[in-house]
Amino acid sequence: MRRFLTVILATLALSCGTTIGFEVPIDVPETTVEGSTLGAIGEFLPDFMPPLSIDLSEERAFQRQNVEQVDSVVLSALHLSLTDKSAQQNFDFLDSISVEAVDESGERTVVVATLDPVPDGARRLDLAPTRKELVDVLGTDFTIRFQVRGSPPARDAVFDGRATFQVEAEVL
């Protein structure tokens, strides 16, 4: 009987996955905000950045793990930086940024980061993550949308960046 219980407990221990945490970095592609001398202060900039489609399960950092089930996904960091193509510029043309994660249908959204106000003279913006859970609402496949208030820059502004997601998952 003792041997039978040992075998059952060993089988249960082997069949239960281990929970691990790991980061999945996503590069924000180089984006150009077209300059204009006609911009009005305080307007939304709908063309600030096109939506960024994300499928965490397709990312290399995710695939290196032997994931059985994702338990948690939160945005842990997001930064945007002006590139060398915009060497003489800063982000002063922006007033505030709100970043949303949106499901495929566009019906469910979660605010994942904000920056209000945008600091004067900044060439790099570190947005404040809300650390809201995404997996329960959106899963691991979603789109990132930027809601930006400001005015168009006087000349083209080119930036890129990185979003980092913290994932908790059960692995085999």
PDB file of C-alpha atoms in Angstrom:
ATOM      1  CA  MET A   1       0.000   0.000   0.000  1.00  0.00           C
ATOM      2  CA  ARG A   2       2.822   2.375   0.891  1.00  0.00           C
ATOM      3  CA  ARG A   3       4.524   1.695  -2.446  1.00  0.00           C
ATOM      4  CA  PHE A   4       1.236   2.294  -4.289  1.00  0.00           C
ATOM      5  CA  LEU A   5       0.772   5.705  -2.582  1.00  0.00           C
ATOM      6  CA  THR A   6       4.386   6.632  -3.377  1.00  0.00           C
ATOM      7  CA  VAL A   7       3.821   5.839  -7.055  1.00  0.00           C
ATOM      8  CA  ILE A   8       0.589   7.860  -7.125  1.00  0.00           C
ATOM      9  CA  LEU A   9       2.220  10.858  -5.409  1.00  0.00           C
ATOM     10  CA  ALA A  10       5.228  10.705  -7.745  1.00  0.00           C
ATOM     11  CA  THR A  11       2.920  10.571 -10.771  1.00  0.00           C
ATOM     12  CA  LEU A  12       0.939  13.560  -9.520  1.00  0.00           C
ATOM     13  CA  ALA A  13       4.124  15.523  -8.870  1.00  0.00           C
ATOM     14  CA  LEU A  14       5.395  14.832 -12.384  1.00  0.00           C
ATOM     15  CA  SER A  15       2.087  15.679 -14.046  1.00  0.00           C
ATOM     16  CA  CYS A  16       1.773  19.025 -12.261  1.00  0.00           C
ATOM     17  CA  GLY A  17       3.568  21.811 -14.063  1.00  0.00           C
ATOM     18  CA  THR A  18       5.935  24.207 -12.390  1.00  0.00           C
ATOM     19  CA  THR A  19       5.043  27.882 -12.399  1.00  0.00           C
ATOM     20  CA  ILE A  20       7.778  30.204 -13.635  1.00  0.00           C
ATOM     21  CA  GLY A  21       8.033  33.885 -14.380  1.00  0.00           C
ATOM     22  CA  PHE A  22       9.827  35.331 -17.394  1.00  0.00           C
ATOM     23  CA  GLU A  23       9.941  38.527 -19.441  1.00  0.00           C
ATOM     24  CA  VAL A  24       8.893  38.890 -23.065  1.00  0.00           C
ATOM     25  CA  PRO A  25      10.383  41.995 -24.716  1.00  0.00           C
ATOM     26  CA  ILE A  26       8.625  43.465 -27.758  1.00  0.00           C
ATOM     27  CA  ASP A  27      10.373  46.066 -29.901  1.00  0.00           C
ATOM     28  CA  VAL A  28       8.296  49.092 -30.821  1.00  0.00           C
ATOM     29  CA  PRO A  29       9.113  49.614 -34.509  1.00  0.00           C
ATOM     30  CA  GLU A  30      10.639  52.841 -35.740  1.00  0.00           C
ATOM     31  CA  THR A  31       7.797  55.294 -36.312  1.00  0.00           C
ATOM     32  CA  THR A  32       7.703  58.785 -37.816  1.00  0.00           C
ATOM     33  CA  VAL A  33       5.336  61.499 -36.628  1.00  0.00           C
ATOM     34  CA  GLU A  34       5.051  63.953 -39.503  1.00  0.00           C
ATOM     35  CA  GLY A  35       5.934  67.525 -38.707  1.00  0.00           C
ATOM     36  CA  SER A  36       3.597  70.455 -39.316  1.00  0.00           C
ATOM     37  CA  THR A  37       3.612  74.138 -38.478  1.00  0.00           C
ATOM     38  CA  LEU A  38      -0.208  74.151 -38.396  1.00  0.00           C
ATOM     39  CA  GLY A  39      -0.798  71.900 -35.349  1.00  0.00           C
ATOM     40  CA  ALA A  40      -3.118  73.121 -32.611  1.00  0.00           C
ATOM     41  CA  ILE A  41      -2.210  72.619 -28.956  1.00  0.00           C
ATOM     42  CA  GLY A  42      -4.123  69.934 -27.076  1.00  0.00           C
ATOM     43  CA  GLU A  43      -5.405  67.956 -30.040  1.00  0.00           C
ATOM     44  CA  PHE A  44      -5.373  64.205 -30.263  1.00  0.00           C
ATOM     45  CA  LEU A  45      -2.703  62.877 -32.582  1.00  0.00           C
ATOM     46  CA  PRO A  46      -4.464  59.893 -34.161  1.00  0.00           C
ATOM     47  CA  ASP A  47      -1.521  59.109 -36.419  1.00  0.00           C
ATOM     48  CA  PHE A  48       1.083  59.143 -33.639  1.00  0.00           C
ATOM     49  CA  MET A  49       1.662  55.421 -34.059  1.00  0.00           C
ATOM     50  CA  PRO A  50      -0.195  52.646 -35.855  1.00  0.00           C
ATOM     51  CA  PRO A  51      -1.631  49.902 -33.617  1.00  0.00           C
ATOM     52  CA  LEU A  52       0.933  47.265 -32.627  1.00  0.00           C
ATOM     53  CA  SER A  53      -0.356  43.672 -32.912  1.00  0.00           C
ATOM     54  CA  ILE A  54       1.114  41.349 -30.290  1.00  0.00           C
ATOM     55  CA  ASP A  55       0.914  37.579 -29.970  1.00  0.00           C
ATOM     56  CA  LEU A  56       3.125  36.753 -27.009  1.00  0.00           C
ATOM     57  CA  SER A  57       3.092  33.045 -27.847  1.00  0.00           C
ATOM     58  CA  GLU A  58       4.874  33.858 -31.145  1.00  0.00           C
ATOM     59  CA  GLU A  59       7.758  35.674 -29.419  1.00  0.00           C
ATOM     60  CA  ARG A  60      11.123  33.930 -29.081  1.00  0.00           C
ATOM     61  CA  ALA A  61      11.369  34.571 -25.315  1.00  0.00           C
ATOM     62  CA  PHE A  62       7.998  32.854 -24.902  1.00  0.00           C
ATOM     63  CA  GLN A  63       8.853  29.904 -27.156  1.00  0.00           C
ATOM     64  CA  ARG A  64      12.039  29.146 -25.202  1.00  0.00           C
ATOM     65  CA  GLN A  65       9.810  28.102 -22.315  1.00  0.00           C
ATOM     66  CA  ASN A  66       7.822  24.876 -22.451  1.00  0.00           C
ATOM     67  CA  VAL A  67       4.560  26.651 -21.584  1.00  0.00           C
ATOM     68  CA  GLU A  68       1.532  24.561 -20.773  1.00  0.00           C
ATOM     69  CA  GLN A  69      -0.747  27.331 -19.474  1.00  0.00           C
ATOM     70  CA  VAL A  70      -0.338  31.110 -19.090  1.00  0.00           C
ATOM     71  CA  ASP A  71      -1.507  32.326 -15.688  1.00  0.00           C
ATOM     72  CA  SER A  72      -0.611  36.023 -15.835  1.00  0.00           C
ATOM     73  CA  VAL A  73       0.492  38.717 -18.296  1.00  0.00           C
ATOM     74  CA  VAL A  74       1.211  42.315 -17.263  1.00  0.00           C
ATOM     75  CA  LEU A  75       3.076  45.130 -18.955  1.00  0.00           C
ATOM     76  CA  SER A  76       6.090  45.775 -16.723  1.00  0.00           C
ATOM     77  CA  ALA A  77       7.874  48.483 -18.753  1.00  0.00           C
ATOM     78  CA  LEU A  78       7.375  50.644 -21.841  1.00  0.00           C
ATOM     79  CA  HIS A  79       9.731  53.258 -23.185  1.00  0.00           C
ATOM     80  CA  LEU A  80       9.865  55.344 -26.335  1.00  0.00           C
ATOM     81  CA  SER A  81      13.069  57.044 -27.541  1.00  0.00           C
ATOM     82  CA  LEU A  82      13.756  59.519 -30.303  1.00  0.00           C
ATOM     83  CA  THR A  83      16.267  58.036 -32.747  1.00  0.00           C
ATOM     84  CA  ASP A  84      19.399  59.642 -34.191  1.00  0.00           C
ATOM     85  CA  LYS A  85      17.231  60.755 -37.132  1.00  0.00           C
ATOM     86  CA  SER A  86      15.651  63.228 -34.674  1.00  0.00           C
ATOM     87  CA  ALA A  87      18.892  64.293 -32.982  1.00  0.00           C
ATOM     88  CA  GLN A  88      17.845  67.924 -32.435  1.00  0.00           C
ATOM     89  CA  GLN A  89      14.336  67.145 -31.137  1.00  0.00           C
ATOM     90  CA  ASN A  90      12.567  66.132 -27.950  1.00  0.00           C
ATOM     91  CA  PHE A  91       9.031  64.994 -27.081  1.00  0.00           C
ATOM     92  CA  ASP A  92       7.807  68.506 -26.178  1.00  0.00           C
ATOM     93  CA  PHE A  93       5.128  68.241 -28.879  1.00  0.00           C
ATOM     94  CA  LEU A  94       3.314  65.700 -26.656  1.00  0.00           C
ATOM     95  CA  ASP A  95       1.154  66.549 -23.637  1.00  0.00           C
ATOM     96  CA  SER A  96       0.070  63.064 -22.487  1.00  0.00           C
ATOM     97  CA  ILE A  97       0.049  59.415 -23.567  1.00  0.00           C
ATOM     98  CA  SER A  98      -2.313  56.594 -22.633  1.00  0.00           C
ATOM     99  CA  VAL A  99      -1.648  53.078 -23.912  1.00  0.00           C
ATOM    100  CA  GLU A 100      -4.389  50.450 -24.205  1.00  0.00           C
ATOM    101  CA  ALA A 101      -4.332  46.739 -24.894  1.00  0.00           C
ATOM    102  CA  VAL A 102      -7.345  45.760 -27.011  1.00  0.00           C
ATOM    103  CA  ASP A 103      -8.773  42.313 -27.858  1.00  0.00           C
ATOM    104  CA  GLU A 104      -9.346  41.167 -31.453  1.00  0.00           C
ATOM    105  CA  SER A 105     -12.973  42.336 -31.478  1.00  0.00           C
ATOM    106  CA  GLY A 106     -12.046  45.792 -30.194  1.00  0.00           C
ATOM    107  CA  GLU A 107     -14.678  45.463 -27.485  1.00  0.00           C
ATOM    108  CA  ARG A 108     -12.459  44.825 -24.461  1.00  0.00           C
ATOM    109  CA  THR A 109      -9.686  47.249 -23.557  1.00  0.00           C
ATOM    110  CA  VAL A 110      -7.278  47.539 -20.663  1.00  0.00           C
ATOM    111  CA  VAL A 111      -5.199  50.670 -20.022  1.00  0.00           C
ATOM    112  CA  VAL A 112      -1.657  49.318 -19.605  1.00  0.00           C
ATOM    113  CA  ALA A 113       0.469  52.489 -19.307  1.00  0.00           C
ATOM    114  CA  THR A 114       0.197  56.265 -19.028  1.00  0.00           C
ATOM    115  CA  LEU A 115       2.366  59.351 -18.971  1.00  0.00           C
ATOM    116  CA  ASP A 116       0.712  62.630 -17.992  1.00  0.00           C
ATOM    117  CA  PRO A 117       2.270  65.091 -18.298  1.00  0.00           C
ATOM    118  CA  VAL A 118       5.078  64.327 -20.714  1.00  0.00           C
ATOM    119  CA  PRO A 119       8.223  65.819 -19.128  1.00  0.00           C
ATOM    120  CA  ASP A 120       9.736  68.883 -20.815  1.00  0.00           C
ATOM    121  CA  GLY A 121      12.875  68.327 -22.878  1.00  0.00           C
ATOM    122  CA  ALA A 122      12.678  64.511 -22.775  1.00  0.00           C
ATOM    123  CA  ARG A 123      14.210  62.440 -25.578  1.00  0.00           C
ATOM    124  CA  ARG A 124      13.231  59.178 -23.855  1.00  0.00           C
ATOM    125  CA  LEU A 125       9.841  58.537 -22.291  1.00  0.00           C
ATOM    126  CA  ASP A 126       9.394  55.879 -19.604  1.00  0.00           C
ATOM    127  CA  LEU A 127       5.672  55.328 -19.321  1.00  0.00           C
ATOM    128  CA  ALA A 128       4.127  54.249 -16.021  1.00  0.00           C
ATOM    129  CA  PRO A 129       2.706  50.705 -16.334  1.00  0.00           C
ATOM    130  CA  THR A 130      -0.647  50.141 -14.640  1.00  0.00           C
ATOM    131  CA  ARG A 131       0.352  46.485 -14.025  1.00  0.00           C
ATOM    132  CA  LYS A 132      -3.231  45.428 -14.823  1.00  0.00           C
ATOM    133  CA  GLU A 133      -3.755  41.750 -15.613  1.00  0.00           C
ATOM    134  CA  LEU A 134      -4.210  41.045 -19.316  1.00  0.00           C
ATOM    135  CA  VAL A 135      -4.509  37.267 -19.646  1.00  0.00           C
ATOM    136  CA  ASP A 136      -7.944  37.052 -17.981  1.00  0.00           C
ATOM    137  CA  VAL A 137      -9.377  39.771 -20.219  1.00  0.00           C
ATOM    138  CA  LEU A 138      -7.414  39.552 -23.468  1.00  0.00           C
ATOM    139  CA  GLY A 139      -5.331  36.349 -23.424  1.00  0.00           C
ATOM    140  CA  THR A 140      -1.883  36.486 -25.053  1.00  0.00           C
ATOM    141  CA  ASP A 141      -3.004  37.876 -28.435  1.00  0.00           C
ATOM    142  CA  PHE A 142      -3.934  41.574 -28.437  1.00  0.00           C
ATOM    143  CA  THR A 143      -3.247  44.961 -30.005  1.00  0.00           C
ATOM    144  CA  ILE A 144      -1.554  47.926 -28.376  1.00  0.00           C
ATOM    145  CA  ARG A 145      -3.087  51.348 -29.169  1.00  0.00           C
ATOM    146  CA  PHE A 146      -1.581  54.712 -28.320  1.00  0.00           C
ATOM    147  CA  GLN A 147      -3.945  57.553 -27.347  1.00  0.00           C
ATOM    148  CA  VAL A 148      -1.860  60.720 -27.530  1.00  0.00           C
ATOM    149  CA  ARG A 149      -2.688  64.348 -26.779  1.00  0.00           C
ATOM    150  CA  GLY A 150      -0.425  67.095 -28.100  1.00  0.00           C
ATOM    151  CA  SER A 151       0.308  68.863 -31.337  1.00  0.00           C
ATOM    152  CA  PRO A 152       2.270  67.763 -34.387  1.00  0.00           C
ATOM    153  CA  PRO A 153       6.004  68.496 -34.083  1.00  0.00           C
ATOM    154  CA  ALA A 154       7.487  71.349 -36.135  1.00  0.00           C
ATOM    155  CA  ARG A 155       9.483  68.768 -38.132  1.00  0.00           C
ATOM    156  CA  ASP A 156       9.309  64.989 -38.459  1.00  0.00           C
ATOM    157  CA  ALA A 157      10.016  63.119 -35.206  1.00  0.00           C
ATOM    158  CA  VAL A 158      11.315  59.543 -35.474  1.00  0.00           C
ATOM    159  CA  PHE A 159      11.166  57.236 -32.450  1.00  0.00           C
ATOM    160  CA  ASP A 160      11.254  53.572 -31.469  1.00  0.00           C
ATOM    161  CA  GLY A 161      11.042  51.767 -28.150  1.00  0.00           C
ATOM    162  CA  ARG A 162      10.425  48.603 -26.228  1.00  0.00           C
ATOM    163  CA  ALA A 163       7.548  47.077 -24.288  1.00  0.00           C
ATOM    164  CA  THR A 164       8.324  44.380 -21.732  1.00  0.00           C
ATOM    165  CA  PHE A 165       5.665  41.952 -20.526  1.00  0.00           C
ATOM    166  CA  GLN A 166       6.026  39.890 -17.349  1.00  0.00           C
ATOM    167  CA  VAL A 167       4.529  36.418 -17.876  1.00  0.00           C
ATOM    168  CA  GLU A 168       3.712  33.816 -15.226  1.00  0.00           C
ATOM    169  CA  ALA A 169       3.105  30.382 -16.721  1.00  0.00           C
ATOM    170  CA  GLU A 170       2.967  26.713 -15.895  1.00  0.00           C
ATOM    171  CA  VAL A 171       5.599  24.739 -17.748  1.00  0.00           C
ATOM    172  CA  LEU A 172       5.938  21.042 -18.372  1.00  0.00           C
TER     173      LEU A 172
END
